[in-house]
């Protein structure tokens, strides 16, 4: 008998968590349905709506990243799109330095000795 009361409390706690989570999640981050639809689904269908929100609607955030509205500062994400090497000045400078070093070694080894 006590076990069913505990399960009921857990279900209510999950429903409240999901409802608040839907409300605090920005519109752009809601997956599969508009935010307003998720609000009604979680509100009207407590158990099934909560599970559906957790599986299909809630944004998935990488580990270590802060959720918007979660209290912490958002973590700046590194750019994952590959850059064109011609646009990266640091890369071009390293290539120039490497080419100059190779030219210097080639000029120095004309006499038969390999200078390092």
PDB file of C-alpha atoms in Angstrom:
ATOM      1  CA  UNK A   1       0.000   0.000   0.000  1.00  0.00           C
ATOM      2  CA  UNK A   2       2.785   2.425   0.888  1.00  0.00           C
ATOM      3  CA  UNK A   3       4.614   1.553  -2.332  1.00  0.00           C
ATOM      4  CA  UNK A   4       1.742   2.792  -4.523  1.00  0.00           C
ATOM      5  CA  UNK A   5       1.714   6.134  -2.678  1.00  0.00           C
ATOM      6  CA  UNK A   6       5.429   6.515  -3.286  1.00  0.00           C
ATOM      7  CA  UNK A   7       5.000   5.764  -6.995  1.00  0.00           C
ATOM      8  CA  UNK A   8       2.228   8.359  -7.137  1.00  0.00           C
ATOM      9  CA  UNK A   9       4.507  10.989  -5.560  1.00  0.00           C
ATOM     10  CA  UNK A  10       7.254  10.164  -8.054  1.00  0.00           C
ATOM     11  CA  UNK A  11       4.780  10.477 -10.950  1.00  0.00           C
ATOM     12  CA  UNK A  12       3.585  13.879  -9.717  1.00  0.00           C
ATOM     13  CA  UNK A  13       7.161  15.067  -9.211  1.00  0.00           C
ATOM     14  CA  UNK A  14       8.127  13.997 -12.766  1.00  0.00           C
ATOM     15  CA  UNK A  15       5.003  15.694 -14.174  1.00  0.00           C
ATOM     16  CA  UNK A  16       5.767  18.975 -12.357  1.00  0.00           C
ATOM     17  CA  UNK A  17       9.414  18.814 -13.446  1.00  0.00           C
ATOM     18  CA  UNK A  18       8.450  18.235 -17.090  1.00  0.00           C
ATOM     19  CA  UNK A  19       5.829  20.984 -17.064  1.00  0.00           C
ATOM     20  CA  UNK A  20       8.286  23.529 -15.629  1.00  0.00           C
ATOM     21  CA  UNK A  21      10.986  22.294 -18.027  1.00  0.00           C
ATOM     22  CA  UNK A  22       8.695  22.842 -21.024  1.00  0.00           C
ATOM     23  CA  UNK A  23       7.880  26.345 -19.819  1.00  0.00           C
ATOM     24  CA  UNK A  24      11.556  27.267 -19.320  1.00  0.00           C
ATOM     25  CA  UNK A  25      12.829  25.751 -22.574  1.00  0.00           C
ATOM     26  CA  UNK A  26      13.220  28.334 -25.375  1.00  0.00           C
ATOM     27  CA  UNK A  27      10.910  27.867 -28.374  1.00  0.00           C
ATOM     28  CA  UNK A  28      13.852  27.241 -30.737  1.00  0.00           C
ATOM     29  CA  UNK A  29      15.109  24.298 -28.678  1.00  0.00           C
ATOM     30  CA  UNK A  30      11.849  22.331 -28.519  1.00  0.00           C
ATOM     31  CA  UNK A  31      12.094  19.270 -30.731  1.00  0.00           C
ATOM     32  CA  UNK A  32       9.462  17.715 -32.998  1.00  0.00           C
ATOM     33  CA  UNK A  33       6.524  19.981 -32.009  1.00  0.00           C
ATOM     34  CA  UNK A  34       5.985  23.661 -31.207  1.00  0.00           C
ATOM     35  CA  UNK A  35       6.412  24.676 -27.573  1.00  0.00           C
ATOM     36  CA  UNK A  36       2.706  25.423 -27.108  1.00  0.00           C
ATOM     37  CA  UNK A  37       1.832  21.892 -28.242  1.00  0.00           C
ATOM     38  CA  UNK A  38       4.284  20.452 -25.704  1.00  0.00           C
ATOM     39  CA  UNK A  39       2.761  22.582 -22.946  1.00  0.00           C
ATOM     40  CA  UNK A  40      -0.711  21.189 -23.680  1.00  0.00           C
ATOM     41  CA  UNK A  41       0.522  17.603 -24.083  1.00  0.00           C
ATOM     42  CA  UNK A  42       2.369  17.623 -20.752  1.00  0.00           C
ATOM     43  CA  UNK A  43      -0.477  19.478 -19.007  1.00  0.00           C
ATOM     44  CA  UNK A  44      -3.337  17.300 -20.292  1.00  0.00           C
ATOM     45  CA  UNK A  45      -1.663  13.877 -20.475  1.00  0.00           C
ATOM     46  CA  UNK A  46       0.409  13.912 -17.289  1.00  0.00           C
ATOM     47  CA  UNK A  47       2.167  10.522 -17.394  1.00  0.00           C
ATOM     48  CA  UNK A  48       2.347   9.902 -21.129  1.00  0.00           C
ATOM     49  CA  UNK A  49       2.959  13.589 -21.893  1.00  0.00           C
ATOM     50  CA  UNK A  50       5.831  13.764 -19.418  1.00  0.00           C
ATOM     51  CA  UNK A  51       7.500  10.687 -20.853  1.00  0.00           C
ATOM     52  CA  UNK A  52       6.953  11.986 -24.405  1.00  0.00           C
ATOM     53  CA  UNK A  53       8.539  15.328 -23.470  1.00  0.00           C
ATOM     54  CA  UNK A  54      11.585  13.649 -21.952  1.00  0.00           C
ATOM     55  CA  UNK A  55      12.077  11.384 -24.965  1.00  0.00           C
ATOM     56  CA  UNK A  56      10.944  13.411 -27.968  1.00  0.00           C
ATOM     57  CA  UNK A  57      10.635  17.064 -27.012  1.00  0.00           C
ATOM     58  CA  UNK A  58      13.349  18.009 -24.565  1.00  0.00           C
ATOM     59  CA  UNK A  59      16.558  19.368 -26.102  1.00  0.00           C
ATOM     60  CA  UNK A  60      19.561  17.141 -25.675  1.00  0.00           C
ATOM     61  CA  UNK A  61      22.517  19.062 -24.259  1.00  0.00           C
ATOM     62  CA  UNK A  62      26.095  17.836 -24.320  1.00  0.00           C
ATOM     63  CA  UNK A  63      27.630  16.895 -20.989  1.00  0.00           C
ATOM     64  CA  UNK A  64      29.143  19.850 -19.176  1.00  0.00           C
ATOM     65  CA  UNK A  65      27.015  22.406 -21.016  1.00  0.00           C
ATOM     66  CA  UNK A  66      24.621  24.531 -19.033  1.00  0.00           C
ATOM     67  CA  UNK A  67      20.903  24.554 -19.835  1.00  0.00           C
ATOM     68  CA  UNK A  68      19.414  27.952 -20.637  1.00  0.00           C
ATOM     69  CA  UNK A  69      17.531  29.193 -17.601  1.00  0.00           C
ATOM     70  CA  UNK A  70      19.355  26.600 -15.510  1.00  0.00           C
ATOM     71  CA  UNK A  71      21.192  29.147 -13.372  1.00  0.00           C
ATOM     72  CA  UNK A  72      24.721  28.638 -14.705  1.00  0.00           C
ATOM     73  CA  UNK A  73      26.508  30.523 -17.422  1.00  0.00           C
ATOM     74  CA  UNK A  74      26.021  28.985 -20.864  1.00  0.00           C
ATOM     75  CA  UNK A  75      29.111  27.225 -22.095  1.00  0.00           C
ATOM     76  CA  UNK A  76      30.549  28.694 -25.281  1.00  0.00           C
ATOM     77  CA  UNK A  77      30.668  25.999 -27.910  1.00  0.00           C
ATOM     78  CA  UNK A  78      33.688  25.661 -30.134  1.00  0.00           C
ATOM     79  CA  UNK A  79      33.176  25.974 -33.850  1.00  0.00           C
ATOM     80  CA  UNK A  80      32.914  22.472 -35.284  1.00  0.00           C
ATOM     81  CA  UNK A  81      32.573  23.463 -38.946  1.00  0.00           C
ATOM     82  CA  UNK A  82      35.916  22.997 -40.723  1.00  0.00           C
ATOM     83  CA  UNK A  83      37.471  26.283 -41.768  1.00  0.00           C
ATOM     84  CA  UNK A  84      39.023  26.949 -45.136  1.00  0.00           C
ATOM     85  CA  UNK A  85      42.824  26.803 -44.593  1.00  0.00           C
ATOM     86  CA  UNK A  86      43.247  29.927 -46.742  1.00  0.00           C
ATOM     87  CA  UNK A  87      41.248  31.922 -44.162  1.00  0.00           C
ATOM     88  CA  UNK A  88      43.330  30.859 -41.153  1.00  0.00           C
ATOM     89  CA  UNK A  89      46.171  33.371 -40.772  1.00  0.00           C
ATOM     90  CA  UNK A  90      47.865  31.385 -37.994  1.00  0.00           C
ATOM     91  CA  UNK A  91      47.940  28.276 -40.185  1.00  0.00           C
ATOM     92  CA  UNK A  92      49.327  30.225 -43.151  1.00  0.00           C
ATOM     93  CA  UNK A  93      52.026  31.789 -40.964  1.00  0.00           C
ATOM     94  CA  UNK A  94      53.079  28.348 -39.710  1.00  0.00           C
ATOM     95  CA  UNK A  95      53.267  27.097 -43.317  1.00  0.00           C
ATOM     96  CA  UNK A  96      55.435  30.063 -44.320  1.00  0.00           C
ATOM     97  CA  UNK A  97      57.768  29.483 -41.367  1.00  0.00           C
ATOM     98  CA  UNK A  98      58.025  25.780 -42.179  1.00  0.00           C
ATOM     99  CA  UNK A  99      58.736  26.482 -45.870  1.00  0.00           C
ATOM    100  CA  UNK A 100      61.421  29.032 -44.937  1.00  0.00           C
ATOM    101  CA  UNK A 101      63.039  26.517 -42.558  1.00  0.00           C
ATOM    102  CA  UNK A 102      63.071  23.887 -45.316  1.00  0.00           C
ATOM    103  CA  UNK A 103      64.624  26.370 -47.781  1.00  0.00           C
ATOM    104  CA  UNK A 104      67.287  27.308 -45.233  1.00  0.00           C
ATOM    105  CA  UNK A 105      68.132  23.643 -44.629  1.00  0.00           C
ATOM    106  CA  UNK A 106      68.249  22.962 -48.380  1.00  0.00           C
ATOM    107  CA  UNK A 107      70.653  25.900 -48.945  1.00  0.00           C
ATOM    108  CA  UNK A 108      72.822  24.814 -46.047  1.00  0.00           C
ATOM    109  CA  UNK A 109      73.067  21.197 -47.206  1.00  0.00           C
ATOM    110  CA  UNK A 110      74.314  22.066 -50.740  1.00  0.00           C
ATOM    111  CA  UNK A 111      77.861  21.482 -49.547  1.00  0.00           C
ATOM    112  CA  UNK A 112      77.144  17.878 -48.717  1.00  0.00           C
ATOM    113  CA  UNK A 113      76.786  18.384 -44.971  1.00  0.00           C
ATOM    114  CA  UNK A 114      73.433  18.183 -43.268  1.00  0.00           C
ATOM    115  CA  UNK A 115      73.132  21.069 -40.840  1.00  0.00           C
ATOM    116  CA  UNK A 116      70.456  20.731 -38.246  1.00  0.00           C
TER     117      UNK A 116
END
